[in-house]
């Protein structure tokens, strides 16, 4: 793995000790791909455990360079969520305390390419520390820190806008499903009024039916009843359907009236 940056070379020269970067890379070859990146998510845990034990700058720089060439998102996600985010923050705080600008520059280059989320930024103080580095006199360090802060602020803004839009949609949906109490009362009153109207209408129709009488019945009820006739009347004619049998009257007896004429009239005494 090459170390072309002069700052990295300076750190390696000043902190070269018992640890040889080449030997360290050979030891890590089981977990690395041909490009020097972390090979797979499972290997990220192994690298992370070794980073926790690294206290020399040469070793830390070697791990930073390994992470910088690791482009697989799943691998970096595994490294970050397993505790790598906090390990990098501890290195950041130590380098700030020691004012180690060359190391801070390399570390910020790594921060630039780490996929972050708003929740991740809230986990520790790295965002606040990097923002403060944007006020440093060193031009390169200041530029890197300012660029990182701008990128992260954009992430926060996008997250806030997305959350706000989601909240508005939820509120709109909730309001559309919610029926105002006044409308409920109006609906109840409307239903009650309709039921009352139906009942009144039914009652009125019943009264009208009971009070309605045919003209024939109405005339009979208002006029006095006729006395039953004592004189025998002939049956009235009716329209025949052609199926009924015709009936004839019995012949009148001759001489009936003459006999009545011979009888003297009966005198009534008062």
C-alpha atoms as a PDB file:
ATOM      1  CA  UNK A   1       0.000   0.000   0.000  1.00  0.00           C
ATOM      2  CA  UNK A   2       1.527   3.305  -1.053  1.00  0.00           C
ATOM      3  CA  UNK A   3       1.934   6.364   1.169  1.00  0.00           C
ATOM      4  CA  UNK A   4       2.324   9.191  -1.323  1.00  0.00           C
ATOM      5  CA  UNK A   5       1.105  12.031   0.849  1.00  0.00           C
ATOM      6  CA  UNK A   6       3.993  13.934   2.448  1.00  0.00           C
ATOM      7  CA  UNK A   7       2.085  14.234   5.713  1.00  0.00           C
ATOM      8  CA  UNK A   8       1.751  10.467   5.927  1.00  0.00           C
ATOM      9  CA  UNK A   9       5.438   9.995   5.121  1.00  0.00           C
ATOM     10  CA  UNK A  10       6.365  12.436   7.846  1.00  0.00           C
ATOM     11  CA  UNK A  11       4.278  10.567  10.384  1.00  0.00           C
ATOM     12  CA  UNK A  12       5.729   7.238   9.333  1.00  0.00           C
ATOM     13  CA  UNK A  13       9.299   8.545   9.601  1.00  0.00           C
ATOM     14  CA  UNK A  14       8.757  10.186  12.957  1.00  0.00           C
ATOM     15  CA  UNK A  15       6.878   7.297  14.493  1.00  0.00           C
ATOM     16  CA  UNK A  16       8.659   4.358  12.949  1.00  0.00           C
ATOM     17  CA  UNK A  17       9.274   1.936  15.766  1.00  0.00           C
ATOM     18  CA  UNK A  18       9.146  -1.759  16.296  1.00  0.00           C
ATOM     19  CA  UNK A  19       6.037  -1.979  14.089  1.00  0.00           C
ATOM     20  CA  UNK A  20       6.779  -2.299  10.378  1.00  0.00           C
ATOM     21  CA  UNK A  21       3.797  -1.370   8.166  1.00  0.00           C
ATOM     22  CA  UNK A  22       4.748  -4.069   5.645  1.00  0.00           C
ATOM     23  CA  UNK A  23       4.789  -6.710   8.310  1.00  0.00           C
ATOM     24  CA  UNK A  24       1.452  -5.473   9.637  1.00  0.00           C
ATOM     25  CA  UNK A  25      -0.072  -5.688   6.161  1.00  0.00           C
ATOM     26  CA  UNK A  26       1.233  -9.200   5.776  1.00  0.00           C
ATOM     27  CA  UNK A  27      -0.368 -10.149   9.068  1.00  0.00           C
ATOM     28  CA  UNK A  28      -3.656  -8.610   7.936  1.00  0.00           C
ATOM     29  CA  UNK A  29      -3.601 -10.224   4.483  1.00  0.00           C
ATOM     30  CA  UNK A  30      -6.086 -12.893   5.633  1.00  0.00           C
ATOM     31  CA  UNK A  31      -8.734 -10.178   6.030  1.00  0.00           C
ATOM     32  CA  UNK A  32      -7.843  -8.052   3.011  1.00  0.00           C
ATOM     33  CA  UNK A  33      -8.555  -8.244  -0.694  1.00  0.00           C
ATOM     34  CA  UNK A  34      -5.916  -7.869  -3.433  1.00  0.00           C
ATOM     35  CA  UNK A  35      -6.480  -4.097  -3.418  1.00  0.00           C
ATOM     36  CA  UNK A  36      -5.761  -3.885   0.304  1.00  0.00           C
ATOM     37  CA  UNK A  37      -9.409  -3.301   1.241  1.00  0.00           C
ATOM     38  CA  UNK A  38     -11.332  -5.223   3.896  1.00  0.00           C
ATOM     39  CA  UNK A  39     -12.477  -8.341   2.060  1.00  0.00           C
ATOM     40  CA  UNK A  40     -15.912  -8.955   3.616  1.00  0.00           C
ATOM     41  CA  UNK A  41     -18.196  -7.820   6.454  1.00  0.00           C
ATOM     42  CA  UNK A  42     -17.010 -10.645   8.734  1.00  0.00           C
ATOM     43  CA  UNK A  43     -13.427  -9.454   8.328  1.00  0.00           C
ATOM     44  CA  UNK A  44     -14.439  -5.961   9.485  1.00  0.00           C
ATOM     45  CA  UNK A  45     -14.858  -7.246  13.039  1.00  0.00           C
ATOM     46  CA  UNK A  46     -11.314  -8.691  13.006  1.00  0.00           C
ATOM     47  CA  UNK A  47      -9.830  -5.427  11.752  1.00  0.00           C
ATOM     48  CA  UNK A  48     -11.810  -3.441  14.332  1.00  0.00           C
ATOM     49  CA  UNK A  49     -10.533  -5.541  17.213  1.00  0.00           C
ATOM     50  CA  UNK A  50      -6.951  -4.970  16.054  1.00  0.00           C
ATOM     51  CA  UNK A  51      -7.579  -1.219  15.738  1.00  0.00           C
ATOM     52  CA  UNK A  52      -8.678  -1.040  19.370  1.00  0.00           C
ATOM     53  CA  UNK A  53      -5.239  -2.322  20.350  1.00  0.00           C
ATOM     54  CA  UNK A  54      -3.305  -0.010  18.040  1.00  0.00           C
ATOM     55  CA  UNK A  55      -1.645   2.757  20.045  1.00  0.00           C
ATOM     56  CA  UNK A  56       1.138   3.764  17.641  1.00  0.00           C
ATOM     57  CA  UNK A  57       0.527   6.275  14.881  1.00  0.00           C
ATOM     58  CA  UNK A  58       2.155   4.063  12.249  1.00  0.00           C
ATOM     59  CA  UNK A  59      -0.300   1.285  13.002  1.00  0.00           C
ATOM     60  CA  UNK A  60      -3.260   3.681  13.072  1.00  0.00           C
ATOM     61  CA  UNK A  61      -2.244   5.193   9.746  1.00  0.00           C
ATOM     62  CA  UNK A  62      -2.067   1.712   8.242  1.00  0.00           C
ATOM     63  CA  UNK A  63      -5.617   0.966   9.347  1.00  0.00           C
ATOM     64  CA  UNK A  64      -6.834   4.366   8.070  1.00  0.00           C
ATOM     65  CA  UNK A  65      -5.375   3.628   4.638  1.00  0.00           C
ATOM     66  CA  UNK A  66      -7.024   0.200   4.631  1.00  0.00           C
ATOM     67  CA  UNK A  67     -10.396   1.821   5.374  1.00  0.00           C
ATOM     68  CA  UNK A  68      -9.896   4.501   2.706  1.00  0.00           C
ATOM     69  CA  UNK A  69      -9.575   1.878  -0.050  1.00  0.00           C
ATOM     70  CA  UNK A  70     -12.538  -0.114   1.251  1.00  0.00           C
ATOM     71  CA  UNK A  71     -15.404   0.858  -1.052  1.00  0.00           C
ATOM     72  CA  UNK A  72     -17.918  -1.874  -0.282  1.00  0.00           C
ATOM     73  CA  UNK A  73     -20.833  -0.224   1.487  1.00  0.00           C
ATOM     74  CA  UNK A  74     -21.847  -3.340   3.408  1.00  0.00           C
ATOM     75  CA  UNK A  75     -18.317  -3.773   4.735  1.00  0.00           C
ATOM     76  CA  UNK A  76     -18.080  -0.149   5.877  1.00  0.00           C
ATOM     77  CA  UNK A  77     -21.523  -0.330   7.411  1.00  0.00           C
ATOM     78  CA  UNK A  78     -20.502  -3.390   9.377  1.00  0.00           C
ATOM     79  CA  UNK A  79     -17.324  -1.668  10.553  1.00  0.00           C
ATOM     80  CA  UNK A  80     -19.158   1.482  11.651  1.00  0.00           C
ATOM     81  CA  UNK A  81     -22.065  -0.229  13.427  1.00  0.00           C
ATOM     82  CA  UNK A  82     -19.748  -2.674  15.211  1.00  0.00           C
ATOM     83  CA  UNK A  83     -17.940   0.160  17.002  1.00  0.00           C
ATOM     84  CA  UNK A  84     -15.579   1.594  14.396  1.00  0.00           C
ATOM     85  CA  UNK A  85     -17.254   5.003  14.598  1.00  0.00           C
ATOM     86  CA  UNK A  86     -16.309   5.368  18.243  1.00  0.00           C
ATOM     87  CA  UNK A  87     -12.755   4.104  17.677  1.00  0.00           C
ATOM     88  CA  UNK A  88     -12.174   6.749  14.989  1.00  0.00           C
ATOM     89  CA  UNK A  89     -13.585   9.416  17.310  1.00  0.00           C
ATOM     90  CA  UNK A  90     -11.151   8.445  20.060  1.00  0.00           C
ATOM     91  CA  UNK A  91      -8.277   8.765  17.578  1.00  0.00           C
ATOM     92  CA  UNK A  92      -9.643  12.158  16.480  1.00  0.00           C
ATOM     93  CA  UNK A  93      -9.732  13.501  20.044  1.00  0.00           C
ATOM     94  CA  UNK A  94      -6.196  12.325  20.766  1.00  0.00           C
ATOM     95  CA  UNK A  95      -4.836  13.866  17.555  1.00  0.00           C
ATOM     96  CA  UNK A  96      -6.548  17.182  18.343  1.00  0.00           C
ATOM     97  CA  UNK A  97      -5.062  17.143  21.823  1.00  0.00           C
ATOM     98  CA  UNK A  98      -1.602  16.473  20.407  1.00  0.00           C
ATOM     99  CA  UNK A  99      -2.148  18.973  17.545  1.00  0.00           C
ATOM    100  CA  UNK A 100      -1.023  16.307  15.098  1.00  0.00           C
ATOM    101  CA  UNK A 101      -2.123  18.051  11.892  1.00  0.00           C
ATOM    102  CA  UNK A 102      -0.743  15.469   9.372  1.00  0.00           C
ATOM    103  CA  UNK A 103      -2.623  12.661  11.138  1.00  0.00           C
ATOM    104  CA  UNK A 104      -5.783  14.774  11.387  1.00  0.00           C
ATOM    105  CA  UNK A 105      -5.650  15.428   7.637  1.00  0.00           C
ATOM    106  CA  UNK A 106      -5.538  11.713   6.850  1.00  0.00           C
ATOM    107  CA  UNK A 107      -8.278  10.988   9.341  1.00  0.00           C
ATOM    108  CA  UNK A 108     -10.530  13.684   7.843  1.00  0.00           C
ATOM    109  CA  UNK A 109      -9.992  12.201   4.381  1.00  0.00           C
ATOM    110  CA  UNK A 110     -11.409   8.968   5.764  1.00  0.00           C
ATOM    111  CA  UNK A 111     -14.358  10.799   7.341  1.00  0.00           C
ATOM    112  CA  UNK A 112     -15.131  12.314   3.952  1.00  0.00           C
ATOM    113  CA  UNK A 113     -15.946   8.953   2.419  1.00  0.00           C
ATOM    114  CA  UNK A 114     -17.708   7.278   5.316  1.00  0.00           C
ATOM    115  CA  UNK A 115     -21.462   6.960   4.667  1.00  0.00           C
ATOM    116  CA  UNK A 116     -23.035   8.722   7.632  1.00  0.00           C
ATOM    117  CA  UNK A 117     -26.568   9.182   8.906  1.00  0.00           C
ATOM    118  CA  UNK A 118     -28.085  11.706  11.276  1.00  0.00           C
ATOM    119  CA  UNK A 119     -28.423   9.018  13.933  1.00  0.00           C
ATOM    120  CA  UNK A 120     -24.741   8.154  13.527  1.00  0.00           C
ATOM    121  CA  UNK A 121     -23.663  11.775  13.934  1.00  0.00           C
ATOM    122  CA  UNK A 122     -25.541  11.933  17.227  1.00  0.00           C
ATOM    123  CA  UNK A 123     -23.621   9.017  18.736  1.00  0.00           C
ATOM    124  CA  UNK A 124     -20.489  10.927  19.673  1.00  0.00           C
ATOM    125  CA  UNK A 125     -18.726  14.303  19.480  1.00  0.00           C
ATOM    126  CA  UNK A 126     -16.848  13.829  16.183  1.00  0.00           C
ATOM    127  CA  UNK A 127     -19.100  16.239  14.261  1.00  0.00           C
ATOM    128  CA  UNK A 128     -18.549  19.004  16.822  1.00  0.00           C
ATOM    129  CA  UNK A 129     -14.802  18.370  16.870  1.00  0.00           C
ATOM    130  CA  UNK A 130     -14.506  18.458  13.068  1.00  0.00           C
ATOM    131  CA  UNK A 131     -16.504  21.700  12.978  1.00  0.00           C
ATOM    132  CA  UNK A 132     -13.993  23.243  15.353  1.00  0.00           C
ATOM    133  CA  UNK A 133     -11.169  22.065  13.117  1.00  0.00           C
ATOM    134  CA  UNK A 134     -12.658  24.273  10.402  1.00  0.00           C
ATOM    135  CA  UNK A 135     -11.382  27.260  12.398  1.00  0.00           C
ATOM    136  CA  UNK A 136      -7.755  26.088  12.415  1.00  0.00           C
ATOM    137  CA  UNK A 137      -5.011  28.070  10.702  1.00  0.00           C
ATOM    138  CA  UNK A 138      -3.827  25.161   8.578  1.00  0.00           C
ATOM    139  CA  UNK A 139      -5.421  25.676   5.159  1.00  0.00           C
ATOM    140  CA  UNK A 140      -5.675  22.013   4.184  1.00  0.00           C
ATOM    141  CA  UNK A 141      -7.099  20.967   7.523  1.00  0.00           C
ATOM    142  CA  UNK A 142      -9.524  23.882   7.507  1.00  0.00           C
ATOM    143  CA  UNK A 143     -10.764  23.106   3.993  1.00  0.00           C
ATOM    144  CA  UNK A 144     -11.279  19.412   4.700  1.00  0.00           C
ATOM    145  CA  UNK A 145     -13.138  20.113   7.945  1.00  0.00           C
ATOM    146  CA  UNK A 146     -15.375  22.738   6.294  1.00  0.00           C
ATOM    147  CA  UNK A 147     -16.233  20.412   3.393  1.00  0.00           C
ATOM    148  CA  UNK A 148     -17.138  17.586   5.757  1.00  0.00           C
ATOM    149  CA  UNK A 149     -19.348  19.856   7.872  1.00  0.00           C
ATOM    150  CA  UNK A 150     -21.134  21.152   4.761  1.00  0.00           C
ATOM    151  CA  UNK A 151     -21.800  17.614   3.532  1.00  0.00           C
ATOM    152  CA  UNK A 152     -23.096  16.479   6.897  1.00  0.00           C
ATOM    153  CA  UNK A 153     -25.285  19.564   7.260  1.00  0.00           C
ATOM    154  CA  UNK A 154     -26.872  18.701   3.942  1.00  0.00           C
ATOM    155  CA  UNK A 155     -27.614  15.208   5.270  1.00  0.00           C
ATOM    156  CA  UNK A 156     -29.258  16.703   8.347  1.00  0.00           C
ATOM    157  CA  UNK A 157     -31.323  19.098   6.225  1.00  0.00           C
ATOM    158  CA  UNK A 158     -32.520  16.302   3.941  1.00  0.00           C
ATOM    159  CA  UNK A 159     -33.432  14.172   6.941  1.00  0.00           C
ATOM    160  CA  UNK A 160     -35.326  17.053   8.568  1.00  0.00           C
ATOM    161  CA  UNK A 161     -37.252  17.878   5.393  1.00  0.00           C
ATOM    162  CA  UNK A 162     -38.100  14.224   4.829  1.00  0.00           C
ATOM    163  CA  UNK A 163     -39.330  13.868   8.412  1.00  0.00           C
ATOM    164  CA  UNK A 164     -41.352  17.056   8.123  1.00  0.00           C
ATOM    165  CA  UNK A 165     -42.944  15.893   4.868  1.00  0.00           C
ATOM    166  CA  UNK A 166     -43.757  12.512   6.383  1.00  0.00           C
ATOM    167  CA  UNK A 167     -45.313  14.184   9.435  1.00  0.00           C
ATOM    168  CA  UNK A 168     -47.442  16.429   7.213  1.00  0.00           C
ATOM    169  CA  UNK A 169     -48.681  13.449   5.194  1.00  0.00           C
ATOM    170  CA  UNK A 170     -49.521  11.525   8.353  1.00  0.00           C
ATOM    171  CA  UNK A 171     -51.332  14.535   9.812  1.00  0.00           C
ATOM    172  CA  UNK A 172     -53.220  15.091   6.563  1.00  0.00           C
ATOM    173  CA  UNK A 173     -54.268  11.439   6.458  1.00  0.00           C
ATOM    174  CA  UNK A 174     -55.294  11.532  10.105  1.00  0.00           C
ATOM    175  CA  UNK A 175     -57.292  14.740   9.628  1.00  0.00           C
ATOM    176  CA  UNK A 176     -59.055  13.331   6.583  1.00  0.00           C
ATOM    177  CA  UNK A 177     -60.104  10.252   8.560  1.00  0.00           C
ATOM    178  CA  UNK A 178     -61.161  12.318  11.552  1.00  0.00           C
ATOM    179  CA  UNK A 179     -64.791  13.563  11.479  1.00  0.00           C
ATOM    180  CA  UNK A 180     -65.448  16.810  13.385  1.00  0.00           C
ATOM    181  CA  UNK A 181     -67.710  16.440  16.391  1.00  0.00           C
ATOM    182  CA  UNK A 182     -70.068  19.115  15.088  1.00  0.00           C
ATOM    183  CA  UNK A 183     -70.544  17.143  11.880  1.00  0.00           C
ATOM    184  CA  UNK A 184     -71.267  14.005  13.878  1.00  0.00           C
ATOM    185  CA  UNK A 185     -73.896  15.853  15.911  1.00  0.00           C
ATOM    186  CA  UNK A 186     -75.403  17.286  12.730  1.00  0.00           C
ATOM    187  CA  UNK A 187     -75.522  13.853  11.161  1.00  0.00           C
ATOM    188  CA  UNK A 188     -77.180  12.414  14.264  1.00  0.00           C
ATOM    189  CA  UNK A 189     -79.749  15.207  14.307  1.00  0.00           C
ATOM    190  CA  UNK A 190     -80.398  14.731  10.602  1.00  0.00           C
ATOM    191  CA  UNK A 191     -80.990  11.021  11.105  1.00  0.00           C
ATOM    192  CA  UNK A 192     -83.320  11.681  14.063  1.00  0.00           C
ATOM    193  CA  UNK A 193     -85.273  14.295  12.092  1.00  0.00           C
ATOM    194  CA  UNK A 194     -85.657  11.922   9.167  1.00  0.00           C
ATOM    195  CA  UNK A 195     -86.949   9.208  11.480  1.00  0.00           C
ATOM    196  CA  UNK A 196     -89.415  11.650  13.063  1.00  0.00           C
ATOM    197  CA  UNK A 197     -90.572  12.775   9.633  1.00  0.00           C
ATOM    198  CA  UNK A 198     -91.057   9.173   8.569  1.00  0.00           C
ATOM    199  CA  UNK A 199     -93.098   8.459  11.732  1.00  0.00           C
ATOM    200  CA  UNK A 200     -95.252  11.574  11.276  1.00  0.00           C
ATOM    201  CA  UNK A 201     -95.819  10.776   7.623  1.00  0.00           C
ATOM    202  CA  UNK A 202     -96.861   7.229   8.461  1.00  0.00           C
ATOM    203  CA  UNK A 203     -99.217   8.486  11.180  1.00  0.00           C
ATOM    204  CA  UNK A 204    -100.795  11.019   8.831  1.00  0.00           C
ATOM    205  CA  UNK A 205    -101.310   8.425   6.141  1.00  0.00           C
ATOM    206  CA  UNK A 206    -102.973   6.127   8.689  1.00  0.00           C
ATOM    207  CA  UNK A 207    -105.303   8.902   9.808  1.00  0.00           C
ATOM    208  CA  UNK A 208    -106.192   9.779   6.243  1.00  0.00           C
ATOM    209  CA  UNK A 209    -107.037   6.169   5.482  1.00  0.00           C
ATOM    210  CA  UNK A 210    -109.234   5.859   8.581  1.00  0.00           C
ATOM    211  CA  UNK A 211    -110.988   9.170   7.936  1.00  0.00           C
ATOM    212  CA  UNK A 212    -111.554   8.591   4.236  1.00  0.00           C
ATOM    213  CA  UNK A 213    -115.028   7.177   3.467  1.00  0.00           C
ATOM    214  CA  UNK A 214    -116.564   6.377   0.104  1.00  0.00           C
ATOM    215  CA  UNK A 215    -119.282   8.820  -1.101  1.00  0.00           C
ATOM    216  CA  UNK A 216    -121.975   6.150  -0.767  1.00  0.00           C
ATOM    217  CA  UNK A 217    -121.028   5.343   2.831  1.00  0.00           C
ATOM    218  CA  UNK A 218    -120.717   9.016   3.683  1.00  0.00           C
ATOM    219  CA  UNK A 219    -124.260   9.719   2.395  1.00  0.00           C
ATOM    220  CA  UNK A 220    -125.729   6.757   4.282  1.00  0.00           C
ATOM    221  CA  UNK A 221    -124.077   7.834   7.512  1.00  0.00           C
ATOM    222  CA  UNK A 222    -125.484  11.395   7.302  1.00  0.00           C
ATOM    223  CA  UNK A 223    -129.062  10.514   6.123  1.00  0.00           C
ATOM    224  CA  UNK A 224    -131.656   8.740   8.287  1.00  0.00           C
ATOM    225  CA  UNK A 225    -132.060   5.046   7.717  1.00  0.00           C
ATOM    226  CA  UNK A 226    -135.050   3.917   5.681  1.00  0.00           C
ATOM    227  CA  UNK A 227    -137.649   1.629   7.197  1.00  0.00           C
ATOM    228  CA  UNK A 228    -137.723  -1.869   5.834  1.00  0.00           C
ATOM    229  CA  UNK A 229    -140.253  -2.216   3.074  1.00  0.00           C
ATOM    230  CA  UNK A 230    -143.304  -4.369   3.754  1.00  0.00           C
ATOM    231  CA  UNK A 231    -144.400  -4.492   0.133  1.00  0.00           C
ATOM    232  CA  UNK A 232    -142.850  -7.275  -1.835  1.00  0.00           C
ATOM    233  CA  UNK A 233    -140.522  -5.901  -4.531  1.00  0.00           C
ATOM    234  CA  UNK A 234    -139.348  -7.548  -7.639  1.00  0.00           C
ATOM    235  CA  UNK A 235    -135.664  -8.332  -8.011  1.00  0.00           C
ATOM    236  CA  UNK A 236    -133.780  -5.545  -9.770  1.00  0.00           C
ATOM    237  CA  UNK A 237    -132.133  -6.166 -13.046  1.00  0.00           C
ATOM    238  CA  UNK A 238    -128.347  -6.646 -13.130  1.00  0.00           C
ATOM    239  CA  UNK A 239    -125.897  -7.111 -15.881  1.00  0.00           C
ATOM    240  CA  UNK A 240    -125.486 -10.756 -16.720  1.00  0.00           C
ATOM    241  CA  UNK A 241    -122.256 -12.437 -17.565  1.00  0.00           C
ATOM    242  CA  UNK A 242    -124.124 -14.963 -19.658  1.00  0.00           C
ATOM    243  CA  UNK A 243    -123.425 -17.746 -17.200  1.00  0.00           C
ATOM    244  CA  UNK A 244    -126.308 -17.187 -14.778  1.00  0.00           C
ATOM    245  CA  UNK A 245    -129.768 -18.978 -15.244  1.00  0.00           C
ATOM    246  CA  UNK A 246    -132.860 -16.855 -15.988  1.00  0.00           C
ATOM    247  CA  UNK A 247    -135.736 -17.099 -13.503  1.00  0.00           C
ATOM    248  CA  UNK A 248    -139.484 -16.406 -14.231  1.00  0.00           C
ATOM    249  CA  UNK A 249    -142.156 -15.086 -11.892  1.00  0.00           C
ATOM    250  CA  UNK A 250    -145.123 -17.379 -10.935  1.00  0.00           C
ATOM    251  CA  UNK A 251    -148.453 -16.615 -12.784  1.00  0.00           C
ATOM    252  CA  UNK A 252    -150.881 -14.365 -10.988  1.00  0.00           C
ATOM    253  CA  UNK A 253    -154.163 -16.071  -9.789  1.00  0.00           C
ATOM    254  CA  UNK A 254    -157.352 -14.917 -11.514  1.00  0.00           C
ATOM    255  CA  UNK A 255    -160.274 -13.641  -9.467  1.00  0.00           C
ATOM    256  CA  UNK A 256    -158.204 -12.749  -6.484  1.00  0.00           C
ATOM    257  CA  UNK A 257    -159.051  -9.102  -6.658  1.00  0.00           C
ATOM    258  CA  UNK A 258    -162.765  -9.658  -7.332  1.00  0.00           C
ATOM    259  CA  UNK A 259    -163.109 -11.634  -4.086  1.00  0.00           C
ATOM    260  CA  UNK A 260    -161.627  -8.762  -2.195  1.00  0.00           C
ATOM    261  CA  UNK A 261    -164.102  -6.339  -3.775  1.00  0.00           C
ATOM    262  CA  UNK A 262    -167.141  -8.388  -2.556  1.00  0.00           C
ATOM    263  CA  UNK A 263    -166.073  -8.158   1.037  1.00  0.00           C
ATOM    264  CA  UNK A 264    -167.568  -5.162   2.871  1.00  0.00           C
ATOM    265  CA  UNK A 265    -165.123  -2.631   4.253  1.00  0.00           C
ATOM    266  CA  UNK A 266    -164.239  -2.934   7.879  1.00  0.00           C
ATOM    267  CA  UNK A 267    -165.388  -0.032  10.007  1.00  0.00           C
ATOM    268  CA  UNK A 268    -163.112   1.157  12.765  1.00  0.00           C
ATOM    269  CA  UNK A 269    -164.583   2.461  15.965  1.00  0.00           C
ATOM    270  CA  UNK A 270    -162.863   5.274  17.791  1.00  0.00           C
END
